[in-house]
Amino acid sequence: MNARITPAPAQSDLEAFWMPFTANRQFKANPRLLTRAEGMHYWTADGRQVIDAVAGLWCVNAGHGRREIKEAVARQLSVMEYAPTFQMGHPIAFELANRLAAIAPPGMDRVFFTNSGSESVDTALKISIGYHRARGAGQRTRFIGREKGYHGVGFGGMSVGGMVNNRKFFGSSMLPGVDHLPHTLDISHNAFSRGLPQWGMHLANELERLVALHDASTIAAVIVEPISGSAGVVLPPVGYLKRLREICDKHDILLIFDEVITGFGRVGKPFASQAFDVIPDLMTTAKGLSNGAIPMGAVFAQRKIHDAFMQGPENVIELFHGYTYSAHPVACAAALATLDIYATEELLTRAAALSPTWEDAVHSMRGLPNVIDVRNYGLIAAVELEPRAGKPGARAFDVFLKCFERGVMVRQTGDVIALSPPLIIERSHITQIVETLSQVIRETA
Ligand code: PXG
């Protein structure tokens, strides 16, 4: 097996790849290279085994190296590597859409395919505008996002997002007509909540204030992550999402849930909207859809949204939008195999069963030096550290590095360590992850 692994590049060969969301010079001076993956683990270029506590980047929900996915991809490549889906089709695209509709929240049985979370977000924003236009409300073009929101890196997603570093360089090029709700992270009220925090539902009422300011007739959609991941795991206070839904309904504003991270079992149901019993109008997904094996995203739409476009002459394209690789056959094959694994191994609900164990394990880190919050839901957790004076993020970065050296890959964002392991995780893995992280936090001044 090792014979097929590409050898690690020499230091001088690292320059050409301009790495995404990476401190390139720092990384290249001291690279961390992964060369093999199986189950819960990666192996590094120097042959060390590292447990994956973040499912790659929140995407490898069924664990690494799944034989069924490899075989499905190989089979599809040998039968037909590519086929267009503009004015053409191929069977497994339809099969996949049907399979997804069957696990989707009620009514969300129309599926538009993309290649990433960012594309899913831009697609959902465009569908929102198109929907209102098709109903004679073309003036509804405004979007409401949320502070700390992450919706990918397209100009649309960046504009509705609320991550300062992702926005500030591109400030003058943001979409016009976007406003933001306040975020819901407040550890002065909610530190060490187990599951959803009790305090903060009233923050949803800020939407009424924005509606009063801009007038509902100008607003197309509100977009939020049910649980934000990238900003360091921000949970919705109890009742918050329901309140957003009520206000959107009252004003005929669409509600978009960005489920790129929360989708496909991360929170103990196929989608967070089912876990929280709040059904959006549009739902953006990617990542776990194809277990990260082949890039793919999907936007789920309520049938009424889709049907609003289906009017006028039948020879006219209803939505002028799509990607060369929308419903790429190889990605469809990977996604179908992934859905089979999810079904056979009951992975889309496994997080619910494991979550009490997970919750107890991660909350055992309360009381460790510099730990100012632990938050969790489903198979997600975050440990927030007190920042070092004048050096935001430095302490958590040191923790990330030391964990990696000791065989545990976590994700660092600001002063937060985020955990989102593959859904196949066993109790012994949870113990290993939490013991290593605890030890490293104890040792990191
Ligand atoms: N929406 C959400 C909610 C996401 O989390 C995207 C959109 C964009 O997806 P693509 O496939 O275009 O990257 C994401 C991506 C992290 C991390 O460290 C999170 C993401 C990507 C990379 C890192 O938390 N989420």
mmCIF file of N, CA and C in Angstrom, residues 184-187 189-200 226-228 232-241 266-267 275-276 351-352 354-364 366 373-382:
data_model
loop_
_atom_site.group_PDB
_atom_site.id
_atom_site.type_symbol
_atom_site.label_atom_id
_atom_site.label_comp_id
_atom_site.label_asym_id
_atom_site.label_seq_id
_atom_site.Cartn_x
_atom_site.Cartn_y
_atom_site.Cartn_z
ATOM 1 N N THR A 184 -24.549 35.365 18.302
ATOM 2 C CA THR A 184 -25.200 34.916 19.545
ATOM 3 C C THR A 184 -24.205 34.361 20.563
ATOM 4 N N LEU A 185 -22.914 34.641 20.339
ATOM 5 C CA LEU A 185 -21.922 34.113 21.295
ATOM 6 C C LEU A 185 -21.724 35.120 22.423
ATOM 7 N N ASP A 186 -22.061 34.739 23.637
ATOM 8 C CA ASP A 186 -21.835 35.624 24.776
ATOM 9 C C ASP A 186 -21.474 34.766 25.974
ATOM 10 N N ILE A 187 -20.161 34.628 26.204
ATOM 11 C CA ILE A 187 -19.792 33.708 27.276
ATOM 12 C C ILE A 187 -19.966 34.339 28.650
ATOM 13 N N HIS A 189 -22.778 35.224 29.592
ATOM 14 C CA HIS A 189 -24.051 34.602 29.990
ATOM 15 C C HIS A 189 -24.021 33.087 29.868
ATOM 16 N N ASN A 190 -23.307 32.597 28.839
ATOM 17 C CA ASN A 190 -23.522 31.197 28.442
ATOM 18 C C ASN A 190 -22.310 30.276 28.584
ATOM 19 N N ALA A 191 -21.244 30.733 29.265
ATOM 20 C CA ALA A 191 -20.042 29.885 29.314
ATOM 21 C C ALA A 191 -20.372 28.504 29.869
ATOM 22 N N PHE A 192 -19.749 27.504 29.291
ATOM 23 C CA PHE A 192 -19.860 26.108 29.715
ATOM 24 C C PHE A 192 -21.292 25.561 29.634
ATOM 25 N N SER A 193 -22.095 26.119 28.727
ATOM 26 C CA SER A 193 -23.424 25.527 28.473
ATOM 27 C C SER A 193 -23.217 24.120 27.942
ATOM 28 N N ARG A 194 -24.071 23.229 28.349
ATOM 29 C CA ARG A 194 -24.079 21.892 27.744
ATOM 30 C C ARG A 194 -25.199 21.891 26.715
ATOM 31 N N GLY A 195 -24.851 21.705 25.480
ATOM 32 C CA GLY A 195 -25.855 21.810 24.417
ATOM 33 C C GLY A 195 -26.212 23.270 24.186
ATOM 34 N N LEU A 196 -27.455 23.508 23.727
ATOM 35 C CA LEU A 196 -27.825 24.878 23.351
ATOM 36 C C LEU A 196 -27.864 25.785 24.572
ATOM 37 N N PRO A 197 -27.342 26.997 24.440
ATOM 38 C CA PRO A 197 -27.395 27.940 25.561
ATOM 39 C C PRO A 197 -28.822 28.451 25.818
ATOM 40 N N GLN A 198 -29.109 28.724 27.072
ATOM 41 C CA GLN A 198 -30.446 29.187 27.440
ATOM 42 C C GLN A 198 -30.634 30.675 27.140
ATOM 43 N N TRP A 199 -29.547 31.422 27.239
ATOM 44 C CA TRP A 199 -29.665 32.880 27.124
ATOM 45 C C TRP A 199 -29.474 33.323 25.671
ATOM 46 N N GLY A 200 -30.318 34.212 25.192
ATOM 47 C CA GLY A 200 -30.013 34.856 23.915
ATOM 48 C C GLY A 200 -31.080 34.757 22.843
ATOM 49 N N PRO A 226 -27.206 27.248 11.176
ATOM 50 C CA PRO A 226 -27.886 26.845 12.417
ATOM 51 C C PRO A 226 -26.885 26.792 13.574
ATOM 52 N N ILE A 227 -25.703 26.217 13.310
ATOM 53 C CA ILE A 227 -24.567 26.315 14.238
ATOM 54 C C ILE A 227 -23.399 26.803 13.400
ATOM 55 N N SER A 228 -22.765 27.912 13.794
ATOM 56 C CA SER A 228 -21.600 28.302 12.996
ATOM 57 C C SER A 228 -20.386 27.521 13.439
ATOM 58 N N GLY A 232 -15.714 29.498 15.252
ATOM 59 C CA GLY A 232 -15.321 28.940 16.534
ATOM 60 C C GLY A 232 -16.488 28.321 17.278
ATOM 61 N N VAL A 233 -17.441 27.785 16.537
ATOM 62 C CA VAL A 233 -18.604 27.081 17.085
ATOM 63 C C VAL A 233 -19.480 28.053 17.894
ATOM 64 N N VAL A 234 -20.474 28.586 17.213
ATOM 65 C CA VAL A 234 -21.447 29.464 17.863
ATOM 66 C C VAL A 234 -22.801 28.773 17.799
ATOM 67 N N LEU A 235 -23.379 28.525 18.970
ATOM 68 C CA LEU A 235 -24.623 27.757 19.028
ATOM 69 C C LEU A 235 -25.823 28.683 19.071
ATOM 70 N N PRO A 236 -26.948 28.233 18.513
ATOM 71 C CA PRO A 236 -28.155 29.071 18.597
ATOM 72 C C PRO A 236 -28.782 28.942 19.983
ATOM 73 N N PRO A 237 -29.079 30.042 20.646
ATOM 74 C CA PRO A 237 -29.777 29.930 21.927
ATOM 75 C C PRO A 237 -31.120 29.220 21.737
ATOM 76 N N VAL A 238 -31.589 28.575 22.786
ATOM 77 C CA VAL A 238 -32.872 27.865 22.727
ATOM 78 C C VAL A 238 -33.957 28.832 22.224
ATOM 79 N N GLY A 239 -34.696 28.435 21.213
ATOM 80 C CA GLY A 239 -35.808 29.240 20.700
ATOM 81 C C GLY A 239 -35.415 30.262 19.642
ATOM 82 N N TYR A 240 -34.136 30.494 19.474
ATOM 83 C CA TYR A 240 -33.656 31.562 18.578
ATOM 84 C C TYR A 240 -34.044 31.308 17.110
ATOM 85 N N LEU A 241 -33.781 30.102 16.635
ATOM 86 C CA LEU A 241 -34.029 29.829 15.212
ATOM 87 C C LEU A 241 -35.527 29.845 14.902
ATOM 88 N N ARG A 266 -23.946 15.594 11.340
ATOM 89 C CA ARG A 266 -23.051 16.210 12.333
ATOM 90 C C ARG A 266 -23.765 16.462 13.666
ATOM 91 N N VAL A 267 -25.083 16.737 13.613
ATOM 92 C CA VAL A 267 -25.786 17.084 14.861
ATOM 93 C C VAL A 267 -26.815 16.024 15.272
ATOM 94 N N ALA A 275 -33.034 18.607 13.570
ATOM 95 C CA ALA A 275 -32.701 18.535 15.001
ATOM 96 C C ALA A 275 -33.374 19.680 15.758
ATOM 97 N N PHE A 276 -33.457 20.857 15.117
ATOM 98 C CA PHE A 276 -33.997 22.031 15.809
ATOM 99 C C PHE A 276 -35.464 22.276 15.467
ATOM 100 N N ALA A 351 -24.574 10.583 15.864
ATOM 101 C CA ALA A 351 -24.094 11.665 16.740
ATOM 102 C C ALA A 351 -25.049 11.881 17.916
ATOM 103 N N ALA A 352 -26.334 11.618 17.701
ATOM 104 C CA ALA A 352 -27.297 11.821 18.798
ATOM 105 C C ALA A 352 -27.005 10.835 19.919
ATOM 106 N N LEU A 354 -24.144 9.323 20.551
ATOM 107 C CA LEU A 354 -22.821 9.535 21.161
ATOM 108 C C LEU A 354 -22.710 10.851 21.918
ATOM 109 N N SER A 355 -23.656 11.744 21.646
ATOM 110 C CA SER A 355 -23.473 13.109 22.131
ATOM 111 C C SER A 355 -23.380 13.234 23.657
ATOM 112 N N PRO A 356 -24.116 12.445 24.478
ATOM 113 C CA PRO A 356 -23.913 12.563 25.934
ATOM 114 C C PRO A 356 -22.485 12.205 26.360
ATOM 115 N N THR A 357 -21.925 11.157 25.750
ATOM 116 C CA THR A 357 -20.538 10.770 26.055
ATOM 117 C C THR A 357 -19.578 11.874 25.635
ATOM 118 N N TRP A 358 -19.805 12.368 24.446
ATOM 119 C CA TRP A 358 -18.977 13.454 23.890
ATOM 120 C C TRP A 358 -19.049 14.690 24.796
ATOM 121 N N GLU A 359 -20.279 15.023 25.194
ATOM 122 C CA GLU A 359 -20.488 16.214 26.032
ATOM 123 C C GLU A 359 -19.731 16.084 27.356
ATOM 124 N N ASP A 360 -19.887 14.916 28.013
ATOM 125 C CA ASP A 360 -19.172 14.720 29.287
ATOM 126 C C ASP A 360 -17.666 14.816 29.075
ATOM 127 N N ALA A 361 -17.192 14.201 27.995
ATOM 128 C CA ALA A 361 -15.746 14.184 27.752
ATOM 129 C C ALA A 361 -15.218 15.601 27.544
ATOM 130 N N VAL A 362 -15.871 16.374 26.691
ATOM 131 C CA VAL A 362 -15.309 17.701 26.396
ATOM 132 C C VAL A 362 -15.464 18.645 27.594
ATOM 133 N N HIS A 363 -16.548 18.479 28.353
ATOM 134 C CA HIS A 363 -16.712 19.367 29.521
ATOM 135 C C HIS A 363 -15.757 19.004 30.658
ATOM 136 N N SER A 364 -15.076 17.855 30.559
ATOM 137 C CA SER A 364 -14.056 17.548 31.570
ATOM 138 C C SER A 364 -12.883 18.526 31.456
ATOM 139 N N ARG A 366 -13.233 21.720 31.420
ATOM 140 C CA ARG A 366 -13.546 22.897 32.243
ATOM 141 C C ARG A 366 -12.613 22.880 33.456
ATOM 142 N N ASP A 373 -14.223 28.710 28.076
ATOM 143 C CA ASP A 373 -15.539 28.170 27.699
ATOM 144 C C ASP A 373 -15.346 26.814 27.025
ATOM 145 N N VAL A 374 -16.343 25.960 27.209
ATOM 146 C CA VAL A 374 -16.460 24.724 26.428
ATOM 147 C C VAL A 374 -17.895 24.703 25.933
ATOM 148 N N ARG A 375 -18.076 24.475 24.622
ATOM 149 C CA ARG A 375 -19.430 24.414 24.076
ATOM 150 C C ARG A 375 -19.540 23.167 23.204
ATOM 151 N N ASN A 376 -20.742 22.638 23.085
ATOM 152 C CA ASN A 376 -20.891 21.396 22.326
ATOM 153 C C ASN A 376 -22.317 21.244 21.823
ATOM 154 N N TYR A 377 -22.464 20.510 20.758
ATOM 155 C CA TYR A 377 -23.770 20.038 20.283
ATOM 156 C C TYR A 377 -23.501 18.936 19.268
ATOM 157 N N GLY A 378 -24.305 17.862 19.307
ATOM 158 C CA GLY A 378 -24.069 16.755 18.381
ATOM 159 C C GLY A 378 -22.635 16.281 18.533
ATOM 160 N N LEU A 379 -21.932 16.095 17.416
ATOM 161 C CA LEU A 379 -20.508 15.740 17.490
ATOM 162 C C LEU A 379 -19.643 16.947 17.117
ATOM 163 N N ILE A 380 -19.992 18.067 17.716
ATOM 164 C CA ILE A 380 -19.212 19.304 17.560
ATOM 165 C C ILE A 380 -18.827 19.758 18.962
ATOM 166 N N ALA A 381 -17.631 20.296 19.091
ATOM 167 C CA ALA A 381 -17.278 20.942 20.359
ATOM 168 C C ALA A 381 -16.248 22.030 20.107
ATOM 169 N N ALA A 382 -16.192 22.969 21.037
ATOM 170 C CA ALA A 382 -15.174 24.015 20.998
ATOM 171 C C ALA A 382 -14.665 24.249 22.403
#
